[in-house]
Coordinates of C-alpha atoms in Angstrom, one line a residue:
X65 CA 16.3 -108.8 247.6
X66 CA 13.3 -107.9 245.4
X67 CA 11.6 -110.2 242.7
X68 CA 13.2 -111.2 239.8
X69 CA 12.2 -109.4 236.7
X70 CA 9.2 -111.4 234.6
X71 CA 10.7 -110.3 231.0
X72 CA 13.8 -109.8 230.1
X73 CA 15.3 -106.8 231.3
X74 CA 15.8 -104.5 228.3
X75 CA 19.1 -102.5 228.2
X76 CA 19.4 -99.9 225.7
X77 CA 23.1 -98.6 225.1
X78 CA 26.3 -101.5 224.7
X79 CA 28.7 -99.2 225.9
X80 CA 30.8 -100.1 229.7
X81 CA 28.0 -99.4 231.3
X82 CA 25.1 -101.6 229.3
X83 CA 27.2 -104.3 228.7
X84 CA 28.9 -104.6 232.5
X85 CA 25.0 -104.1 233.8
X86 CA 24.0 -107.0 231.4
X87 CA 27.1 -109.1 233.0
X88 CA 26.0 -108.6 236.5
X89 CA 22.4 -108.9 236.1
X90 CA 23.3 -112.1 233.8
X91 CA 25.5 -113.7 236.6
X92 CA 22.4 -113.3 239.0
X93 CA 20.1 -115.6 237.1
X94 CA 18.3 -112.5 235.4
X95 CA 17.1 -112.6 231.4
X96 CA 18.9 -109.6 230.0
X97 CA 18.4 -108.1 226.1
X98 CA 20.8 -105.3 225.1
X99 CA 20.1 -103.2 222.2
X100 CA 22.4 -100.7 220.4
X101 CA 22.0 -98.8 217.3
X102 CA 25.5 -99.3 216.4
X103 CA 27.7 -102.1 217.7
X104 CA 29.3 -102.8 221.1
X105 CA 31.7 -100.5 222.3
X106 CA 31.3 -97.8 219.2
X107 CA 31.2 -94.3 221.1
X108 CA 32.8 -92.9 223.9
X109 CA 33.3 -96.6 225.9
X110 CA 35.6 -98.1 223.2
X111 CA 37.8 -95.0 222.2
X112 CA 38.1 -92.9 225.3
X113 CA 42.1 -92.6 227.2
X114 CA 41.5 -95.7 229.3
X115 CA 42.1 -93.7 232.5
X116 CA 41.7 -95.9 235.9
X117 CA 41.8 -93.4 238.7
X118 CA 40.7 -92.6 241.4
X119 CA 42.8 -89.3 241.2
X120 CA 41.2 -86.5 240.7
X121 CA 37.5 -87.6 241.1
X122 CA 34.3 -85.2 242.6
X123 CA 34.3 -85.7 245.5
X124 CA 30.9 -87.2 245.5
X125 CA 32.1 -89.9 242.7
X126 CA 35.0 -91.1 245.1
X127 CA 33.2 -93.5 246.8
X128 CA 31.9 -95.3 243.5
X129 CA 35.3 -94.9 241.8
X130 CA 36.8 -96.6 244.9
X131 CA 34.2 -99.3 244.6
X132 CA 35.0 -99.3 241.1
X133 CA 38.5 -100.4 241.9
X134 CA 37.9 -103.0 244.1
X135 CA 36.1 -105.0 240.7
X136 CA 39.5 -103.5 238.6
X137 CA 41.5 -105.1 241.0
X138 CA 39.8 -108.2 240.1
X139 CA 39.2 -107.7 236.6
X140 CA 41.2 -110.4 235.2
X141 CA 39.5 -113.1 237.4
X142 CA 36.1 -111.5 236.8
X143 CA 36.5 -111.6 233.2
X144 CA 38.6 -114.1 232.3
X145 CA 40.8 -112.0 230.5
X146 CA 44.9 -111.4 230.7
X147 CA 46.2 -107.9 231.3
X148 CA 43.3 -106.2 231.9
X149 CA 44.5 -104.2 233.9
X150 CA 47.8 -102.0 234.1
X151 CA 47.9 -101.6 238.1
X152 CA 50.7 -99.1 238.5
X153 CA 50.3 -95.4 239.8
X154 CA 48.7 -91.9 238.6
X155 CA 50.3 -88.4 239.1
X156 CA 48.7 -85.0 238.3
X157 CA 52.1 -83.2 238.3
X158 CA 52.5 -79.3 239.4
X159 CA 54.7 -77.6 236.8
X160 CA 54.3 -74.1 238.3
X161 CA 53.2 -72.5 242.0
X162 CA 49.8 -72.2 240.8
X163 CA 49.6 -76.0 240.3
X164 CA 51.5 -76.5 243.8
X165 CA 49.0 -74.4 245.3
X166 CA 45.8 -76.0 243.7
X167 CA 47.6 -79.5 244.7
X168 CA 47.9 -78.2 248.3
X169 CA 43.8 -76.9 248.3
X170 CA 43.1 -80.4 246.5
X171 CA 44.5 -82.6 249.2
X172 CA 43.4 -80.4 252.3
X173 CA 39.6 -80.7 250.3
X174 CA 40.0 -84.3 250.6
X175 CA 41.6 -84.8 254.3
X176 CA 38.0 -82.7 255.1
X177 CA 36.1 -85.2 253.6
X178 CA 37.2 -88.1 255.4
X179 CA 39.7 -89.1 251.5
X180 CA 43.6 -89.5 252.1
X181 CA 44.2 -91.6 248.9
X182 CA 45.6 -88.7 247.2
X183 CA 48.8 -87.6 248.7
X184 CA 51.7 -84.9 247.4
X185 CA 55.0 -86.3 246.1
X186 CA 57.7 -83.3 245.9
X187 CA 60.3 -82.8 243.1
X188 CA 63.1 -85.4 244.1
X189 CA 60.9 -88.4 244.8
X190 CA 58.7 -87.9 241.8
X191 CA 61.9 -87.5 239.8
X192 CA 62.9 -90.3 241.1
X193 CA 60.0 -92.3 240.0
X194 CA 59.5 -90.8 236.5
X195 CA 63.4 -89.6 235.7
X196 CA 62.5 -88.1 232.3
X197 CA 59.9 -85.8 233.6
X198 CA 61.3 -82.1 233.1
X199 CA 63.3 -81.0 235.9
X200 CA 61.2 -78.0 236.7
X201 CA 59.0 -80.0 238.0
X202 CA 57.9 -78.8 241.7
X203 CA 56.1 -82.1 242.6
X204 CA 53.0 -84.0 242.3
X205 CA 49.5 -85.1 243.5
X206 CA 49.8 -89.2 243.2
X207 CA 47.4 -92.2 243.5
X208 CA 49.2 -95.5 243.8
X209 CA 47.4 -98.5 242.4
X210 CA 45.5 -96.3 240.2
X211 CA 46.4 -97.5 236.5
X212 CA 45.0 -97.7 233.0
X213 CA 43.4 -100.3 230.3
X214 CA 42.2 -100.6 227.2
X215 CA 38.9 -99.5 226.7
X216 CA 37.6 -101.8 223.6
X217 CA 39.0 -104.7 225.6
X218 CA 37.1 -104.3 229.2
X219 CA 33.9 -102.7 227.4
X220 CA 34.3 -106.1 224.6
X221 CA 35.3 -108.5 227.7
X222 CA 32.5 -107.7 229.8
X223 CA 30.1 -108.4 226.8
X224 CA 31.7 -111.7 225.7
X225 CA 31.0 -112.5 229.7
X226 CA 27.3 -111.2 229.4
X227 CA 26.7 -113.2 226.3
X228 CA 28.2 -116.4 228.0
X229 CA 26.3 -116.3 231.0
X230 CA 22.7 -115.9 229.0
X231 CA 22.2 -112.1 227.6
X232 CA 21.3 -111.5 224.3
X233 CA 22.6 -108.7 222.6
X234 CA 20.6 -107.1 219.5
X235 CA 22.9 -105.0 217.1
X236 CA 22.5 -102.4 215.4
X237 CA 18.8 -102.0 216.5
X238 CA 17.7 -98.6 217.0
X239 CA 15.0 -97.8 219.6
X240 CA 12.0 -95.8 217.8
X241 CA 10.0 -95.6 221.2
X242 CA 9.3 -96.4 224.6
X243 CA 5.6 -96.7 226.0
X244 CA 3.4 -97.9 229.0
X245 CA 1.3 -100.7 228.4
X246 CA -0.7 -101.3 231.6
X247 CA 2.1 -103.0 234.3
X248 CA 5.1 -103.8 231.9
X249 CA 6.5 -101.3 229.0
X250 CA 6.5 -102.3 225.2
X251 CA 10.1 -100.9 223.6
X252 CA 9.7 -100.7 219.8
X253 CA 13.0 -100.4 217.6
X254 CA 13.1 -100.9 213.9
X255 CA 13.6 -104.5 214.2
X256 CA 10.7 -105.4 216.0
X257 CA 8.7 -104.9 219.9
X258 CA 10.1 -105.7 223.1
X259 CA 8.0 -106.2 226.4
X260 CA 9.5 -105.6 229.6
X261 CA 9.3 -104.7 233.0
X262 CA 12.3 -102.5 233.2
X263 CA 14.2 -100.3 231.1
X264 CA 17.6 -99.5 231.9
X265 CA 18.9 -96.5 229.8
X266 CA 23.0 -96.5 229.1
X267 CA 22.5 -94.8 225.6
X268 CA 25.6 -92.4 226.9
X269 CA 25.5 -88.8 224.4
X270 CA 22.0 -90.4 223.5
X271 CA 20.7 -91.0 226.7
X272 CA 18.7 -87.6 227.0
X273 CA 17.0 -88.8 223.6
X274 CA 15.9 -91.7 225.0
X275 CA 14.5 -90.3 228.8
X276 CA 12.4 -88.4 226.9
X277 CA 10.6 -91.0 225.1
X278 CA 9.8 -92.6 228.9
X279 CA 8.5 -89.1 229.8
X280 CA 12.3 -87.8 231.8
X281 CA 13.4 -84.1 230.5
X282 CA 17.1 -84.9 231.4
X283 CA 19.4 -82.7 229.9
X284 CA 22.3 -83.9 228.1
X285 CA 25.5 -82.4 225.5
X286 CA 27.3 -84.5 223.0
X287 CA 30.7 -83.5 222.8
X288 CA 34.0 -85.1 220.8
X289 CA 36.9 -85.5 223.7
X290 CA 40.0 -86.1 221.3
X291 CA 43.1 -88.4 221.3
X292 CA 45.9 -89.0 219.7
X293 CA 48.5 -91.8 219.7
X294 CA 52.1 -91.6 219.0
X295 CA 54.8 -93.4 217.0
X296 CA 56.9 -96.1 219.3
X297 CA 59.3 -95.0 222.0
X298 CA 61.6 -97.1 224.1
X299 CA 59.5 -98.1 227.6
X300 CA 60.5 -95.1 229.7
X301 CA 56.8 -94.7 231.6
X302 CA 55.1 -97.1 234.3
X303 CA 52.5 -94.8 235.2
X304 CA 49.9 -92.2 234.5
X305 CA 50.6 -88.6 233.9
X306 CA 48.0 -85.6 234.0
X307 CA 48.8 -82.0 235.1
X308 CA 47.1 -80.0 237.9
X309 CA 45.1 -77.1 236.5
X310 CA 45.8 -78.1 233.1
X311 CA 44.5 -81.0 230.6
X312 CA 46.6 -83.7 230.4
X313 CA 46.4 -87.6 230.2
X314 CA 49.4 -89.3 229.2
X315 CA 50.7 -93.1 228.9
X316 CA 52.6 -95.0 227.7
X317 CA 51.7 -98.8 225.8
X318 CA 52.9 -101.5 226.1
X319 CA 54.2 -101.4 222.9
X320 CA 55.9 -97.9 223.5
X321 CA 53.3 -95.9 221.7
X322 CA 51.8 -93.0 223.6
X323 CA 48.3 -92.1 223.8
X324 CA 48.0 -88.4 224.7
X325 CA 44.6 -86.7 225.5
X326 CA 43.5 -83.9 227.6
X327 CA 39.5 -83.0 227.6
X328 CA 40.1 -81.0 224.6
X329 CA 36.7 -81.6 222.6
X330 CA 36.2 -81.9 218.7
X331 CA 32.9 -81.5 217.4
X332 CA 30.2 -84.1 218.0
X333 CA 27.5 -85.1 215.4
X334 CA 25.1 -87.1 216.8
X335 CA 22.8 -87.1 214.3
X336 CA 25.2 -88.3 212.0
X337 CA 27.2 -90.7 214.2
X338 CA 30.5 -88.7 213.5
X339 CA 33.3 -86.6 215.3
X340 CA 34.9 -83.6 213.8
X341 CA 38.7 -82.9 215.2
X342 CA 39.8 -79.5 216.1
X343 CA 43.9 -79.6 215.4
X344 CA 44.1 -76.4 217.7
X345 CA 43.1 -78.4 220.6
X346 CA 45.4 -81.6 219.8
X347 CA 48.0 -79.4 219.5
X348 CA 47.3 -77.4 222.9
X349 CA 47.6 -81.1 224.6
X350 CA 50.7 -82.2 222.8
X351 CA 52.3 -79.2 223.5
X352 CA 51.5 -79.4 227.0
X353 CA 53.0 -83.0 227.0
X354 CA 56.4 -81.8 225.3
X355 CA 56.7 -79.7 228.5
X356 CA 56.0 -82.4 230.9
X357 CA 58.6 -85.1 228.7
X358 CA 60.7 -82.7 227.0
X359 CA 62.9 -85.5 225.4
X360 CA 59.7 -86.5 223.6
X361 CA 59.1 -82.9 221.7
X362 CA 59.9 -84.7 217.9
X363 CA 57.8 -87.9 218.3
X364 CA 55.5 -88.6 215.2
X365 CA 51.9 -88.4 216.0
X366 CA 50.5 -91.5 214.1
X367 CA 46.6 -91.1 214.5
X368 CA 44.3 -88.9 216.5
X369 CA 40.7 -89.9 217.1
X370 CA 37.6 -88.6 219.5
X371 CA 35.0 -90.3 220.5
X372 CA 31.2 -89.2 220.8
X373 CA 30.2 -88.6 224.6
X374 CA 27.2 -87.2 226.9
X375 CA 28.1 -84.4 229.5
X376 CA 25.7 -82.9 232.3
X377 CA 25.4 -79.5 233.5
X378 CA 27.3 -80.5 236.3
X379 CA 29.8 -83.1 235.0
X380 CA 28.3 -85.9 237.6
X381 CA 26.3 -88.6 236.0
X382 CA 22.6 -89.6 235.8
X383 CA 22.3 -92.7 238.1
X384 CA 18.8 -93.9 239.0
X385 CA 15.0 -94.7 238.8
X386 CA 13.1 -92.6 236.7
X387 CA 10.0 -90.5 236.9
X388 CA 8.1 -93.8 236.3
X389 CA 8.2 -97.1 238.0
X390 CA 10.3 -99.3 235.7
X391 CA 12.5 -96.8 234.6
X392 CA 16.1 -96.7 235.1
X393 CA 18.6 -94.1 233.7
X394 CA 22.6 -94.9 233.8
X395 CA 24.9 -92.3 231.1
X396 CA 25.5 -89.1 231.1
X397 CA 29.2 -89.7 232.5
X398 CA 31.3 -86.3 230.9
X399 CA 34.2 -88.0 229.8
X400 CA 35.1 -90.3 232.9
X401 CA 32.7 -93.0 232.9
X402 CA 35.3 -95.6 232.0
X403 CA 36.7 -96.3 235.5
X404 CA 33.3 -96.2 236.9
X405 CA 31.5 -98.7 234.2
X406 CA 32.1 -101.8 237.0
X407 CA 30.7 -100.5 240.0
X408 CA 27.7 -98.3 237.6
X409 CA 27.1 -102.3 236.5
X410 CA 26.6 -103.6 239.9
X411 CA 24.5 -100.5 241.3
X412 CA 22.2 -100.5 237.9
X413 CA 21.7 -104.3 238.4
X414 CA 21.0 -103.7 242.1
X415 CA 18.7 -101.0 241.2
X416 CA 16.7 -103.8 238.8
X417 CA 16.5 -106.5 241.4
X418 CA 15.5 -103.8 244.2
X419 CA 18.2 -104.4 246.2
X420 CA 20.3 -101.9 248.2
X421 CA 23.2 -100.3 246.2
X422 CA 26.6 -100.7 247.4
X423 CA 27.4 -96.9 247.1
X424 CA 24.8 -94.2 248.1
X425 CA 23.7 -92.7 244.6
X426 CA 22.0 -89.6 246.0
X427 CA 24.3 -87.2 243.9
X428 CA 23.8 -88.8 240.7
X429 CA 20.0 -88.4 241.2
X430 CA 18.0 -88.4 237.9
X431 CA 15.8 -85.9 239.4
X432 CA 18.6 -83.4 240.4
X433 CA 17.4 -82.0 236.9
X434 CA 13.7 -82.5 236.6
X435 CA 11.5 -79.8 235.1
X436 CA 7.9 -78.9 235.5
X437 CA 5.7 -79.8 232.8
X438 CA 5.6 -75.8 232.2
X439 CA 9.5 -75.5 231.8
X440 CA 9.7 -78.1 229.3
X441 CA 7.0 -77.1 227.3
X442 CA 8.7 -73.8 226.8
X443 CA 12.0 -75.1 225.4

């Protein structure tokens, strides 16, 4: 165990990830302040499709996802909240031989790895299991236990936790700059200077911004992942349905509304805090669901929505210490983040006190992306 922090730890980004590392670095005794331009849970970690899978993962994010579910399995108990989480299963189904054939690389990938959590379902037992899923169905890759939740809940809950067991959350208060001042760092935002020890960086689409003030070149895009959610339809679904080799994410509430997403991306402002929607690429997602539930082709979309997130060049997030001692990065997860934010809370705390993470973090190295002086000079 290493020594406890001298300052308060500063945070920078109320999102899954800030506010679950504030929790668990709160429940281990350690002063925490959490600043966010906006308010808590305002991007990507309040409005994003709720997904909790393991399905589908990189395979070198399945061992934090699984980690990950060990804390969702627990998440009721861990946060004192009801419902938390919808425990029931998650299918990406194969609607043509091009999606059985991808299903049958996908699980053979895995088996090689050492994974077997993912495993094919063919066309009578998934019918039997989902009965209004179209009957052309050929089958399915399915994850039991994998499930879904709310996202402003769990992002909300795990900051209600933080602020009970001692953090302090400062909102809105925008970070102007980070510098070194001898051992410790002073972070100025427009409401005043912060000294600390250590920095942890969950800004998500703004997390690039933010590296580079602390001297990292870590590059990041903003982009808008849209949703949309339907009018109320008797309860017909218990699970979680994508497609393989298409976009797809599709539940059902408890209240019968559906919410229907995909990775199709509106436009992303940053600058201005604000998402543009494309309507071609809600309706290339609804469409797609029509085909899966073809009873469900005339329900009334009610609201569509995106939410502002940060993507990498290679869709695996930025998990680590930084180029300088004190430094620790945490965003940069491309639209599936949410299922993660737990275990990412636990490893960033660990990675503050100096202990040894749970989960190796080698692939989400900051420094997978560093650049020479010389590079970044010419951009």
């Amino acid at each position: 165990m290493g020594p406890a922090a001298t300052r308060p730890v500063v945070i920078i980004g109320a999102g899954i990830q800030g506010c679950a590392t504030a929790f668990f670095l709160s429940q281990r005794g350690q002063p925490v302040i959490v600043v966010d331009k906006d308010h808590v849970g305002r991007h990507a970690s309040g409005v994003n499709a709720g997904g909790v899978r393991r399905l589908g993962r990189d395979i070198a994010e399945i061992p934090l996802s699984v980690a990950a579910m060990d804390w969702w399995n627990q998440i009721d108990q861990l946060l004192d909240i009801d419902k938390g989480f919808h425990r029931q299963f998650y299918v990406k189904v194969a609607l043509d031989d091009a999606g059985a054939d991808l299903a049958s690389r996908r699980i053979q990938q895995l088996h090689k790895a050492g994974f077997q959590h993912e495993t094919w379902v063919d066309r009578d037992q998934l019918l039997c299991r989902i009965p209004h899923l179209t009957k052309s169905v050929l089958g399915g890759v399915l994850v039991q236990g994998d499930g879904w939740a709310l996202p402003w809940k769990i992002t909300r809950a795990f900051h209600d936790k933080a602020v009970a067991l001692g953090a302090e959350f400062r909102t809105p208060v925008t970070v102007t700059s980070i510098d070194r001042s001898g051992e410790h760092w002073q972070v100025t935002t427009d409401a005043g200077m912060i000294e600390t020890d250590i920095v942890v960086n969950c800004a998500g689409a703004w997390g690039g911004r933010i590296a580079r003030m602390t001297g990292d070149v870590l590059p990041i895009e903003a982009h808008a992942p849209m949703l949309v959610i339907t009018d109320r339809q008797p309860i017909f679904l218990q699970s979680v349905v994508g497609v393989m080799g298409g976009t797809l994410s599709f539940k059902q509430l408890d209240n019968g509304s559906m919410v229907i997403g995909g990775g199709k991306r509106g436009v992303a402002d940053v600058a201005r805090n604000l998402t543009q929607i494309i309507p071609a690429g809600l309706s290339s997602f609804v469409m797609t669901a029509g085909r899966v539930f073809p009873h469900l082709r005339d329900v009334a979309i009610l609201r569509a929505w995106a939410g502002i997130e940060g993507y990498t060049k290679d869709d695996l997030p930025i998990i680590g210490n930084g180029g300088e001692a004190g430094i620790i990065h945490g965003f940069g997860f491309s639209a599936h983040g949410f299922q993660l934010g737990p275990a990412v809370g636990e490893a960033l705390a660990d990675l503050v006190m100096a202990r040894q993470t749970r989960v190796n973090l080698a692939a989400f190295s900051p420094h997978r992306f560093a650049e020479s002086p010389d590079q970044t000079s010419r951009r």
